[in-house]
Short mmCIF file of C-alpha atoms in Angstrom, two decimals:
data_model
loop_
_atom_site.label_atom_id
_atom_site.label_comp_id
_atom_site.label_asym_id
_atom_site.label_seq_id
_atom_site.Cartn_x
_atom_site.Cartn_y
_atom_site.Cartn_z
CA MET A 1 5.83 2.63 -39.90
CA ILE A 2 7.10 4.03 -36.59
CA ALA A 3 6.60 1.74 -33.59
CA TYR A 4 5.56 3.30 -30.30
CA HIS A 5 3.44 2.79 -27.19
CA GLN A 6 1.06 5.06 -25.30
CA ILE A 7 0.62 6.16 -21.71
CA SER A 8 -2.18 3.63 -21.09
CA ASP A 9 -0.32 0.60 -22.48
CA ALA A 10 1.00 -1.94 -19.95
CA ARG A 11 4.75 -1.69 -20.66
CA ILE A 12 6.50 -1.43 -17.28
CA ALA A 13 7.36 -4.55 -15.28
CA MET A 14 5.88 -4.33 -11.80
CA ARG A 15 8.93 -6.04 -10.32
CA GLN A 16 11.28 -3.31 -11.52
CA HIS A 17 10.91 0.44 -10.83
CA PRO A 18 7.37 0.24 -9.37
CA ALA A 19 8.41 -2.45 -6.87
CA MET A 20 11.33 -0.30 -5.75
CA LEU A 21 9.03 2.67 -5.28
CA ILE A 22 6.52 0.63 -3.26
CA GLU A 23 9.26 -0.78 -1.03
CA PHE A 24 10.60 2.75 -0.50
CA ALA A 25 7.15 3.86 0.68
CA ARG A 26 6.61 0.80 2.87
CA ASN A 27 9.92 1.42 4.64
CA ARG A 28 8.61 4.86 5.53
CA GLU A 29 5.43 3.33 6.97
CA ILE A 30 3.07 4.50 4.23
CA SER A 31 0.04 2.21 4.12
CA GLU A 32 -0.57 0.10 1.04
CA ALA A 33 -3.99 1.71 0.70
CA LYS A 34 -2.38 5.13 0.24
CA ILE A 35 0.36 3.78 -2.02
CA LEU A 36 -2.05 2.04 -4.40
CA LEU A 37 -4.92 4.56 -4.30
CA ASP A 38 -6.56 4.91 -7.75
CA THR A 39 -3.73 3.05 -9.48
CA GLY A 40 -5.75 0.01 -10.48
CA ILE A 41 -3.05 -2.16 -8.87
CA ASP A 42 -4.08 -4.67 -6.21
CA ILE A 43 -1.84 -5.80 -3.38
CA ALA A 44 -1.30 -9.26 -4.89
CA ALA A 45 0.07 -7.65 -8.07
CA THR A 46 2.96 -6.11 -6.15
CA GLU A 47 4.36 -9.63 -5.64
CA ASP A 48 3.67 -10.85 -9.20
CA ALA A 49 6.95 -11.22 -11.08
CA HIS A 50 5.15 -11.18 -14.46
CA ARG A 51 2.73 -8.28 -13.91
CA MET A 52 3.03 -5.30 -16.25
CA ILE A 53 1.54 -1.88 -15.54
CA SER A 54 1.08 1.23 -17.65
CA PRO A 55 3.08 4.46 -17.37
CA GLN A 56 -0.19 6.07 -16.29
CA GLN A 57 -0.40 3.70 -13.32
CA TYR A 58 3.27 4.23 -12.45
CA LEU A 59 2.83 8.02 -12.53
CA ARG A 60 -0.17 7.72 -10.21
CA LEU A 61 1.84 5.47 -7.90
CA LEU A 62 4.62 8.06 -7.81
CA MET A 63 2.16 10.86 -7.10
CA ASN A 64 0.64 8.88 -4.21
CA VAL A 65 4.04 8.26 -2.61
CA THR A 66 5.32 11.84 -2.92
CA LYS A 67 1.99 13.23 -1.66
CA ALA A 68 1.88 10.87 1.32
CA LEU A 69 5.45 11.63 2.38
CA ASP A 70 5.18 15.38 1.68
CA ALA A 71 8.94 15.93 2.09
CA ASN A 72 11.27 18.05 -0.02
CA ASP A 73 13.88 15.32 -0.37
CA THR A 74 11.54 12.48 -1.43
CA SER A 75 12.15 12.72 -5.18
CA PHE A 76 15.93 12.84 -4.70
CA LEU A 77 15.92 9.82 -2.36
CA ILE A 78 13.78 7.81 -4.78
CA GLY A 79 16.07 8.73 -7.65
CA GLU A 80 19.19 7.67 -5.79
CA GLN A 81 17.82 4.10 -5.74
CA MET A 82 16.87 3.94 -9.42
CA LEU A 83 20.16 3.11 -11.14
CA PRO A 84 21.69 0.73 -12.09
CA GLY A 85 18.40 -0.91 -11.05
CA HIS A 86 17.38 -4.57 -11.18
CA ILE A 87 16.55 -5.07 -14.83
CA ASP A 88 18.33 -8.31 -15.71
CA GLY A 89 21.16 -7.89 -18.21
CA VAL A 90 20.76 -4.16 -18.80
CA SER A 91 21.35 -3.22 -15.16
CA HIS A 92 24.22 -5.69 -14.98
CA ALA A 93 25.85 -4.00 -17.97
CA LEU A 94 25.40 -0.57 -16.41
CA LEU A 95 26.90 -1.83 -13.17
CA HIS A 96 30.12 -2.74 -15.03
CA ALA A 97 30.38 0.37 -17.22
CA GLY A 98 34.01 1.38 -17.56
CA SER A 99 33.50 5.11 -18.09
CA LEU A 100 30.92 7.87 -18.17
CA ARG A 101 30.74 7.53 -21.95
CA GLU A 102 29.87 3.84 -21.72
CA ALA A 103 27.34 4.42 -18.93
CA LEU A 104 25.57 7.14 -20.89
CA GLU A 105 25.51 5.02 -24.04
CA ILE A 106 23.85 2.16 -22.13
CA LEU A 107 21.42 4.46 -20.34
CA ILE A 108 20.30 6.14 -23.55
CA ALA A 109 20.11 2.96 -25.64
CA TYR A 110 18.02 1.18 -22.97
CA ALA A 111 16.11 4.20 -21.63
CA THR A 112 12.69 2.57 -21.97
CA GLN A 113 13.78 0.04 -19.34
CA LEU A 114 16.24 1.96 -17.18
CA SER A 115 14.44 5.31 -17.23
CA PRO A 116 10.82 4.68 -18.26
CA LEU A 117 9.26 8.02 -17.28
CA MET A 118 11.91 10.39 -18.66
CA CYS A 119 14.12 9.97 -21.70
CA PRO A 120 17.77 11.10 -21.51
CA ARG A 121 19.29 12.58 -24.66
CA LEU A 122 22.90 13.48 -25.35
CA LYS A 123 24.44 16.46 -27.15
CA ARG A 124 28.11 17.37 -27.44
CA GLY A 125 29.65 20.80 -27.90
CA LYS A 126 33.13 22.25 -27.85
CA GLY A 127 34.71 20.85 -24.72
CA TRP A 128 31.51 19.83 -22.96
CA VAL A 129 28.65 17.32 -22.97
CA VAL A 130 24.99 17.91 -22.15
CA VAL A 131 22.45 15.30 -21.06
CA TYR A 132 18.93 16.68 -21.28
CA TRP A 133 15.80 14.99 -19.95
CA MET A 134 12.46 14.74 -21.78
CA ASP A 135 9.11 13.89 -20.21
CA SER A 136 8.07 10.66 -21.95
CA TYR A 137 4.33 10.77 -21.25
CA GLY A 138 3.27 14.38 -20.77
CA ALA A 139 3.02 14.76 -16.98
CA PRO A 140 3.62 18.50 -16.42
CA ALA A 141 2.25 18.46 -12.87
CA GLN A 142 4.96 15.96 -11.93
CA ARG A 143 7.73 17.43 -14.05
CA SER A 144 9.71 18.81 -11.10
CA VAL A 145 9.54 15.51 -9.22
CA LEU A 146 10.53 13.53 -12.30
CA THR A 147 13.44 15.83 -13.10
CA GLU A 148 14.76 15.71 -9.53
CA MET A 149 14.45 11.92 -9.51
CA HIS A 150 16.25 11.30 -12.75
CA MET A 151 19.05 13.79 -12.24
CA ALA A 152 19.64 12.40 -8.74
CA ALA A 153 19.66 8.87 -10.21
CA LEU A 154 22.40 9.69 -12.71
CA VAL A 155 24.48 11.68 -10.21
CA ALA A 156 24.29 8.93 -7.57
CA MET A 157 25.09 6.14 -10.02
CA CYS A 158 28.10 7.99 -11.43
CA ARG A 159 29.40 8.74 -7.95
CA TRP A 160 29.12 5.06 -6.98
CA LEU A 161 30.63 3.61 -10.15
CA SER A 162 33.41 6.20 -10.53
CA GLY A 163 34.31 6.43 -6.85
CA GLU A 164 34.09 10.22 -6.94
CA ARG A 165 31.55 13.00 -7.21
CA LEU A 166 31.60 14.11 -10.85
CA PRO A 167 31.56 17.86 -11.58
CA TRP A 168 28.07 18.09 -13.07
CA ARG A 169 26.41 21.44 -13.76
CA PHE A 170 22.62 21.69 -13.91
CA CYS A 171 20.02 23.68 -15.85
CA PHE A 172 16.34 23.62 -14.85
CA ASN A 173 13.26 24.62 -16.81
CA ARG A 174 11.58 26.09 -13.73
CA ARG A 175 11.94 28.79 -11.13
CA ALA A 176 14.28 28.19 -8.21
CA PRO A 177 12.41 26.18 -5.54
CA ARG A 178 12.13 27.12 -1.88
CA TYR A 179 14.00 23.95 -0.92
CA ILE A 180 17.18 24.82 -2.84
CA GLU A 181 19.29 23.19 -0.11
CA GLN A 182 18.03 19.75 -1.22
CA TYR A 183 19.35 20.41 -4.72
CA GLU A 184 22.73 21.34 -3.28
CA VAL A 185 22.89 18.26 -1.02
CA HIS A 186 21.84 15.71 -3.64
CA LEU A 187 23.07 17.27 -6.88
CA GLY A 188 25.65 19.98 -6.18
CA SER A 189 25.99 23.73 -6.05
CA GLU A 190 26.52 24.52 -9.75
CA MET A 191 23.01 25.11 -11.06
CA LYS A 192 20.93 27.58 -13.02
CA PHE A 193 17.14 27.96 -13.07
CA ASN A 194 14.72 29.53 -15.58
CA CYS A 195 16.41 27.70 -18.45
CA HIS A 196 14.56 26.27 -21.45
CA PHE A 197 15.18 22.59 -20.86
CA ASP A 198 16.27 20.34 -17.99
CA ALA A 199 19.88 19.40 -18.55
CA MET A 200 23.12 18.25 -16.95
CA LEU A 201 26.45 19.50 -18.31
CA ILE A 202 29.91 18.10 -17.78
CA GLU A 203 33.34 18.67 -19.28
CA GLU A 204 34.07 16.43 -22.23
CA ASP A 205 37.32 15.10 -20.81
CA MET A 206 35.32 13.33 -18.08
CA LEU A 207 33.77 10.99 -20.66
CA ASP A 208 36.67 8.55 -20.94
CA ARG A 209 38.17 8.66 -17.46
CA ARG A 210 38.31 4.99 -16.44
CA TRP A 211 36.06 3.73 -13.65
CA PRO A 212 37.27 1.07 -11.18
CA ARG A 213 34.27 -1.24 -11.67
CA GLY A 214 34.69 -1.35 -15.45
CA ASN A 215 34.52 -4.81 -17.00
CA PRO A 216 34.12 -4.81 -20.81
CA VAL A 217 33.55 -8.56 -21.01
CA ALA A 218 30.75 -8.40 -18.44
CA VAL A 219 29.14 -5.46 -20.29
CA LYS A 220 29.29 -7.26 -23.63
CA LEU A 221 27.80 -10.49 -22.30
CA ALA A 222 25.08 -8.67 -20.36
CA LEU A 223 23.99 -6.66 -23.38
CA GLN A 224 24.02 -9.73 -25.63
CA ALA A 225 21.60 -11.37 -23.22
CA SER A 226 19.32 -8.33 -23.46
CA VAL A 227 19.07 -8.11 -27.26
CA ALA A 228 15.80 -10.03 -27.59
CA GLU A 229 14.12 -8.06 -24.80
CA GLN A 230 15.34 -4.74 -26.19
CA LYS A 231 13.68 -5.42 -29.57
CA GLN A 232 10.31 -5.62 -27.81
CA ASN A 233 10.73 -2.21 -26.15
CA THR A 234 9.23 0.52 -28.31
CA PRO A 235 9.60 4.21 -27.38
CA SER A 236 6.72 6.22 -26.00
CA LEU A 237 4.58 8.16 -28.46
CA LEU A 238 6.09 11.48 -27.38
CA ASN A 239 9.66 10.22 -27.65
CA ALA A 240 9.00 8.62 -31.04
CA LEU A 241 7.38 11.82 -32.32
CA TYR A 242 10.28 13.92 -30.99
CA ASP A 243 12.76 11.73 -32.88
CA TYR A 244 10.68 11.87 -36.06
CA LEU A 245 10.31 15.67 -35.93
CA LEU A 246 13.99 16.18 -35.14
CA LYS A 247 15.01 14.00 -38.08
CA HIS A 248 12.75 15.93 -40.49
CA ILE A 249 12.98 19.37 -38.91
CA ARG A 250 14.57 20.96 -41.99
CA CYS A 251 11.56 19.95 -44.11
CA ALA A 252 8.85 21.60 -41.97
CA PRO A 253 7.02 18.36 -41.09
CA THR A 254 3.22 18.49 -40.93
CA LEU A 255 0.58 16.67 -38.91
CA ASP A 256 -0.56 14.76 -42.01
CA GLN A 257 2.96 13.60 -42.78
CA ALA A 258 3.55 12.51 -39.18
CA ALA A 259 0.24 10.65 -39.03
CA GLN A 260 1.19 8.68 -42.13
CA GLU A 261 4.49 7.64 -40.54
CA PHE A 262 2.68 6.65 -37.33
CA PHE A 263 0.20 4.62 -39.39
CA CYS A 264 -2.91 6.47 -38.29
CA SER A 265 -5.15 9.32 -39.44
CA PRO A 266 -4.40 12.93 -38.48
CA ALA A 267 -7.51 12.93 -36.28
CA THR A 268 -6.31 9.80 -34.48
CA LEU A 269 -2.84 11.23 -33.92
CA LYS A 270 -4.45 14.40 -32.53
CA ARG A 271 -6.49 12.25 -30.14
CA TYR A 272 -3.45 10.25 -29.05
CA LEU A 273 -1.48 13.43 -28.35
CA ALA A 274 -4.42 14.89 -26.39
CA LYS A 275 -4.27 11.82 -24.11
CA HIS A 276 -0.71 12.89 -23.35
CA GLY A 277 -1.75 16.47 -22.63
CA THR A 278 -0.27 17.99 -25.77
CA HIS A 279 -0.82 18.67 -29.47
CA PHE A 280 1.22 18.50 -32.67
CA GLN A 281 2.15 22.18 -32.91
CA ALA A 282 3.39 22.22 -29.31
CA GLU A 283 5.60 19.20 -29.99
CA LEU A 284 6.93 20.74 -33.22
CA ASP A 285 7.67 24.04 -31.48
CA GLN A 286 9.51 22.20 -28.70
CA VAL A 287 11.72 20.35 -31.18
CA ARG A 288 12.42 23.54 -33.11
CA SER A 289 13.34 25.45 -29.97
CA HIS A 290 15.61 22.64 -28.77
CA ALA A 291 17.28 22.39 -32.18
CA ALA A 292 17.87 26.16 -32.20
CA LEU A 293 19.27 26.14 -28.66
CA HIS A 294 21.62 23.28 -29.50
CA LEU A 295 22.85 25.04 -32.62
CA PHE A 296 23.49 28.25 -30.71
CA LEU A 297 25.47 26.30 -28.14
CA THR A 298 27.36 23.79 -30.25
CA GLN A 299 27.91 25.69 -33.49
CA GLN A 300 27.71 29.30 -32.28
CA ILE A 301 26.08 30.34 -35.57
CA ASP A 302 23.86 33.33 -36.33
CA ASN A 303 20.09 33.65 -36.68
CA GLU A 304 20.07 33.30 -40.46
CA ALA A 305 21.91 29.98 -40.39
CA VAL A 306 19.62 28.59 -37.67
CA ALA A 307 16.53 29.86 -39.53
CA GLN A 308 17.68 28.11 -42.68
CA HIS A 309 18.36 24.89 -40.79
CA LEU A 310 14.85 24.92 -39.32
CA GLY A 311 13.15 25.63 -42.64
CA PHE A 312 12.19 29.27 -42.04
CA HIS A 313 12.06 31.63 -45.04
CA ASP A 314 14.00 34.37 -43.29
CA ALA A 315 15.67 35.29 -40.01
CA ASN A 316 12.90 37.71 -38.96
CA ASN A 317 10.25 34.97 -39.04
CA PHE A 318 12.56 32.74 -37.03
CA ARG A 319 13.24 35.50 -34.50
CA ARG A 320 9.51 36.07 -33.92
CA SER A 321 8.85 32.34 -33.57
CA PHE A 322 11.79 31.84 -31.23
CA LYS A 323 10.53 34.62 -28.96
CA ARG A 324 7.10 32.97 -28.92
CA TRP A 325 8.68 29.64 -27.95
CA THR A 326 10.99 30.92 -25.24
CA GLY A 327 9.85 34.43 -24.31
CA LEU A 328 13.29 35.81 -25.25
CA THR A 329 15.03 36.84 -28.45
CA PRO A 330 17.77 34.60 -29.89
CA SER A 331 20.45 37.20 -29.12
CA LEU A 332 19.54 37.30 -25.44
CA ILE A 333 19.51 33.51 -25.25
CA ARG A 334 22.91 33.24 -26.93
CA GLU A 335 24.45 35.84 -24.64
CA GLY A 336 23.12 34.11 -21.54
CA MET A 337 24.25 30.65 -22.67
CA HIS A 338 27.74 31.74 -23.58
CA ALA A 339 28.12 33.65 -20.31
CA ASP A 340 27.12 30.54 -18.36
CA LEU A 341 29.51 28.30 -20.30
CA ALA A 342 32.35 30.79 -19.86
CA LYS A 343 31.73 30.71 -16.12
CA TRP A 344 31.32 26.94 -15.82
CA ILE A 345 33.77 25.42 -18.28
#
């Protein structure tokens, strides 16, 4: 049985990311009434060290703050305060990471605590590394804010821990915004819009460059202290389903099969996904498109090989499906990706 939690489950400690967000808003003279509007959180709860809130409440809190401030740099400024964070041993381990590789390993392994609203995932290709960000709870209206926050968080943390600004490149699954200057100030100038996922790329040789704050003993002890707490942290439904579908993508997984693994009926799984603003076919198509994109990038193989990997009967069926997923043919996607990589790396 696959363990998971849903958007309405109280899983996020009030004293961690939500407290930081509330303090950020208070410092900008936003009233508590505006901050907590329709969140179901009372003022006393903001000081309760043991209070847990749901992702749904945290997303509403974030929406209230960004709406009240109504500034193009809000999401970036919030993100720059997120990491390493104040999450007991996990944040302490991240603070003493000795390299980008170690920092990414900690961030991904403890994403439910360090990055509760978006899940970072790692892929490696020939000479480069890509970190791509997945919405953990289905909040499309806030996707831009969440992406800006989390990319700014990783960029700022790496700059602080490494003592330099790392040469990240960025891909965004959206049109270029009017406030492009904020992206350049907080992230950098190497970016591309109208991509098919939100990702950060960096040259592979940056992974093991040693950072001055690195302390392997401190990292080991901090993570040992976090083992018990980590076992209690289940992934979100959408992240758990993504992992399940990716693992079984070659076998054409079905709703009935997934429901069995998630220990519920197909109708119940449909209902759970609807609460997250999605449905099974949309999640399957997303995993298939991501798997295809990664194969094109990392393996540089042809349509037939990708079609076979994804369980399609022939390349023509795959080509039609891929165009439905992305709006472009596989050949056009490959050409664009390889041109970008040739320019960047």
